[in-house]
Amino acid sequence: MNKIEHIGIAVTSLKSAGEIYEKLLNIAIYKTEEVLSEGVKTAFLQTGPNKIELLEASNPESPIAKFIAKKGEGIHHIAFEVDNIRAEMERLKNEGFVLLNEEPKLGADNKLVCFVHPKSANGVLIELCQERK
Ligand code: ZN
């Protein structure tokens, strides 16, 4: 894995959280995007090489809605950039990690993504992401 690509934060309101993070980091959101398959609306901020992804549920069945109901707002996942997502998924499966999707999915920000079950990674939801070429 190359580096942390972004940190995902679950929020109840993209609008109010967006304003807070824009103030906190003193930068503007550079992109908002809805990912229908995941039931989320996202907003991205970039500070230096680091990205923050704010995630709001777009329907009650969304994994973000369930996360917030259980744990409240907060850090939802850590995403690592990989060059070859299929090879990395295969490697992790062979190491005994539980993947939440068997095939890479289309995520936000023009990425192919796969999630590793938090039970496999000490309570942290891990996202693998590969830039789509
Ligand atoms: Zn993410």
mmCIF file of C-alpha atoms and ligand atoms in Angstrom:
data_model
loop_
_atom_site.group_PDB
_atom_site.id
_atom_site.type_symbol
_atom_site.label_atom_id
_atom_site.label_comp_id
_atom_site.label_asym_id
_atom_site.label_seq_id
_atom_site.Cartn_x
_atom_site.Cartn_y
_atom_site.Cartn_z
ATOM 1 C CA MET A 1 0.000 0.000 0.000
ATOM 2 C CA ASN A 2 1.340 3.403 -0.950
ATOM 3 C CA LYS A 3 -0.013 5.883 1.560
ATOM 4 C CA ILE A 4 -3.133 6.980 3.383
ATOM 5 C CA GLU A 5 -5.277 8.365 0.571
ATOM 6 C CA HIS A 6 -7.925 9.912 2.804
ATOM 7 C CA ILE A 7 -9.701 9.688 6.122
ATOM 8 C CA GLY A 8 -13.479 9.276 6.015
ATOM 9 C CA ILE A 9 -15.610 11.031 8.624
ATOM 10 C CA ALA A 10 -19.305 10.201 9.125
ATOM 11 C CA VAL A 11 -21.452 13.295 9.645
ATOM 12 C CA THR A 12 -25.163 13.928 10.045
ATOM 13 C CA SER A 13 -25.125 17.055 7.889
ATOM 14 C CA LEU A 14 -22.678 17.611 5.061
ATOM 15 C CA LYS A 15 -23.634 21.273 5.054
ATOM 16 C CA SER A 16 -22.859 22.055 8.677
ATOM 17 C CA ALA A 17 -19.877 19.671 8.899
ATOM 18 C CA GLY A 18 -18.559 21.129 5.653
ATOM 19 C CA GLU A 19 -18.655 24.621 7.118
ATOM 20 C CA ILE A 20 -16.875 23.471 10.267
ATOM 21 C CA TYR A 21 -14.110 21.676 8.364
ATOM 22 C CA GLU A 22 -13.654 24.554 5.950
ATOM 23 C CA LYS A 23 -13.139 26.821 8.963
ATOM 24 C CA LEU A 24 -10.962 24.297 10.788
ATOM 25 C CA LEU A 25 -8.614 23.716 7.864
ATOM 26 C CA ASN A 26 -9.028 27.180 6.372
ATOM 27 C CA ILE A 27 -9.679 25.769 2.894
ATOM 28 C CA ALA A 28 -12.738 25.237 0.725
ATOM 29 C CA ILE A 29 -14.359 21.920 -0.158
ATOM 30 C CA TYR A 30 -13.071 21.128 -3.647
ATOM 31 C CA LYS A 31 -15.569 18.478 -4.606
ATOM 32 C CA THR A 32 -18.935 17.086 -3.574
ATOM 33 C CA GLU A 33 -20.273 13.887 -5.016
ATOM 34 C CA GLU A 34 -23.131 11.472 -4.390
ATOM 35 C CA VAL A 35 -22.342 7.752 -4.558
ATOM 36 C CA LEU A 36 -25.733 6.177 -5.164
ATOM 37 C CA SER A 37 -24.576 2.569 -4.735
ATOM 38 C CA GLU A 38 -23.312 3.380 -1.216
ATOM 39 C CA GLY A 39 -26.145 5.683 -0.199
ATOM 40 C CA VAL A 40 -23.770 8.521 0.625
ATOM 41 C CA LYS A 41 -23.137 12.120 -0.223
ATOM 42 C CA THR A 42 -19.494 13.070 0.081
ATOM 43 C CA ALA A 43 -17.453 16.254 0.295
ATOM 44 C CA PHE A 44 -13.674 16.372 -0.037
ATOM 45 C CA LEU A 45 -11.172 18.762 1.462
ATOM 46 C CA GLN A 46 -7.462 18.676 0.811
ATOM 47 C CA THR A 47 -4.787 20.082 3.072
ATOM 48 C CA GLY A 48 -1.261 19.581 1.750
ATOM 49 C CA PRO A 49 -1.072 15.961 0.595
ATOM 50 C CA ASN A 50 -3.893 14.887 2.913
ATOM 51 C CA LYS A 51 -7.545 14.446 2.106
ATOM 52 C CA ILE A 52 -10.596 14.343 4.314
ATOM 53 C CA GLU A 53 -13.821 12.801 3.027
ATOM 54 C CA LEU A 54 -16.988 13.873 4.828
ATOM 55 C CA LEU A 55 -19.817 11.349 4.438
ATOM 56 C CA GLU A 56 -23.525 11.958 4.944
ATOM 57 C CA ALA A 57 -26.151 9.225 4.542
ATOM 58 C CA SER A 58 -28.481 9.834 1.616
ATOM 59 C CA ASN A 59 -31.040 7.309 2.808
ATOM 60 C CA PRO A 60 -31.904 5.551 6.117
ATOM 61 C CA GLU A 61 -30.479 2.215 4.866
ATOM 62 C CA SER A 62 -27.103 3.766 4.158
ATOM 63 C CA PRO A 63 -24.114 2.246 6.001
ATOM 64 C CA ILE A 64 -23.382 5.791 7.210
ATOM 65 C CA ALA A 65 -26.852 6.093 8.784
ATOM 66 C CA LYS A 66 -26.288 2.775 10.569
ATOM 67 C CA PHE A 67 -22.805 3.798 11.695
ATOM 68 C CA ILE A 68 -24.043 7.103 13.165
ATOM 69 C CA ALA A 69 -27.008 5.400 14.872
ATOM 70 C CA LYS A 70 -24.580 3.002 16.557
ATOM 71 C CA LYS A 71 -21.525 5.140 17.238
ATOM 72 C CA GLY A 72 -22.402 8.758 16.532
ATOM 73 C CA GLU A 73 -20.498 11.061 14.223
ATOM 74 C CA GLY A 74 -16.773 10.514 13.892
ATOM 75 C CA ILE A 75 -13.978 8.800 12.028
ATOM 76 C CA HIS A 76 -15.560 6.148 9.820
ATOM 77 C CA HIS A 77 -12.694 4.703 7.807
ATOM 78 C CA ILE A 78 -9.084 5.053 6.737
ATOM 79 C CA ALA A 79 -8.396 4.658 3.033
ATOM 80 C CA PHE A 80 -5.099 3.434 1.641
ATOM 81 C CA GLU A 81 -4.028 3.995 -1.935
ATOM 82 C CA VAL A 82 -2.963 0.897 -3.850
ATOM 83 C CA ASP A 83 -1.625 0.451 -7.387
ATOM 84 C CA ASN A 84 -3.372 -2.841 -8.087
ATOM 85 C CA ILE A 85 -6.536 -3.286 -6.060
ATOM 86 C CA ARG A 86 -7.229 -6.851 -7.238
ATOM 87 C CA ALA A 87 -3.745 -8.021 -6.295
ATOM 88 C CA GLU A 88 -4.037 -6.327 -2.897
ATOM 89 C CA MET A 89 -7.490 -7.873 -2.293
ATOM 90 C CA GLU A 90 -6.090 -11.301 -3.157
ATOM 91 C CA ARG A 91 -3.119 -10.783 -0.843
ATOM 92 C CA LEU A 92 -5.341 -9.710 2.074
ATOM 93 C CA LYS A 93 -7.750 -12.613 1.524
ATOM 94 C CA ASN A 94 -4.825 -15.015 1.623
ATOM 95 C CA GLU A 95 -3.719 -13.380 4.885
ATOM 96 C CA GLY A 96 -7.156 -14.120 6.368
ATOM 97 C CA PHE A 97 -8.710 -10.649 6.210
ATOM 98 C CA VAL A 98 -12.452 -10.452 5.571
ATOM 99 C CA LEU A 99 -13.319 -8.268 2.598
ATOM 100 C CA LEU A 100 -16.723 -6.598 2.447
ATOM 101 C CA ASN A 101 -16.865 -6.814 -1.329
ATOM 102 C CA GLU A 102 -15.542 -9.568 -3.550
ATOM 103 C CA GLU A 103 -15.130 -7.305 -6.569
ATOM 104 C CA PRO A 104 -13.752 -3.749 -6.592
ATOM 105 C CA LYS A 105 -16.608 -1.216 -6.594
ATOM 106 C CA LEU A 106 -16.865 2.241 -8.031
ATOM 107 C CA GLY A 107 -16.349 4.715 -5.185
ATOM 108 C CA ALA A 108 -16.234 8.494 -4.915
ATOM 109 C CA ASP A 109 -13.464 10.582 -6.476
ATOM 110 C CA ASN A 110 -12.966 8.323 -9.514
ATOM 111 C CA LYS A 111 -11.695 5.382 -7.465
ATOM 112 C CA LEU A 112 -12.097 1.645 -7.448
ATOM 113 C CA VAL A 113 -12.599 0.645 -3.839
ATOM 114 C CA CYS A 114 -12.809 -2.356 -1.547
ATOM 115 C CA PHE A 115 -13.508 -2.388 2.179
ATOM 116 C CA VAL A 116 -11.904 -4.645 4.780
ATOM 117 C CA HIS A 117 -14.182 -5.656 7.652
ATOM 118 C CA PRO A 118 -13.374 -3.736 10.852
ATOM 119 C CA LYS A 119 -13.338 -7.040 12.755
ATOM 120 C CA SER A 120 -10.289 -7.965 10.688
ATOM 121 C CA ALA A 121 -8.451 -4.757 11.529
ATOM 122 C CA ASN A 122 -8.898 -4.118 15.240
ATOM 123 C CA GLY A 123 -12.125 -2.182 14.910
ATOM 124 C CA VAL A 124 -11.096 0.077 12.026
ATOM 125 C CA LEU A 125 -12.875 -0.028 8.686
ATOM 126 C CA ILE A 126 -10.145 -0.019 6.042
ATOM 127 C CA GLU A 127 -10.727 1.079 2.460
ATOM 128 C CA LEU A 128 -8.416 0.173 -0.380
ATOM 129 C CA CYS A 129 -8.599 2.563 -3.286
ATOM 130 C CA GLN A 130 -7.074 2.648 -6.695
ATOM 131 C CA GLU A 131 -7.271 5.569 -9.082
ATOM 132 C CA ARG A 132 -9.306 4.643 -12.173
ATOM 133 C CA LYS A 133 -7.288 5.047 -15.302
HETATM 134 ZN ZN ZN B 1 -13.402 6.740 1.576
#
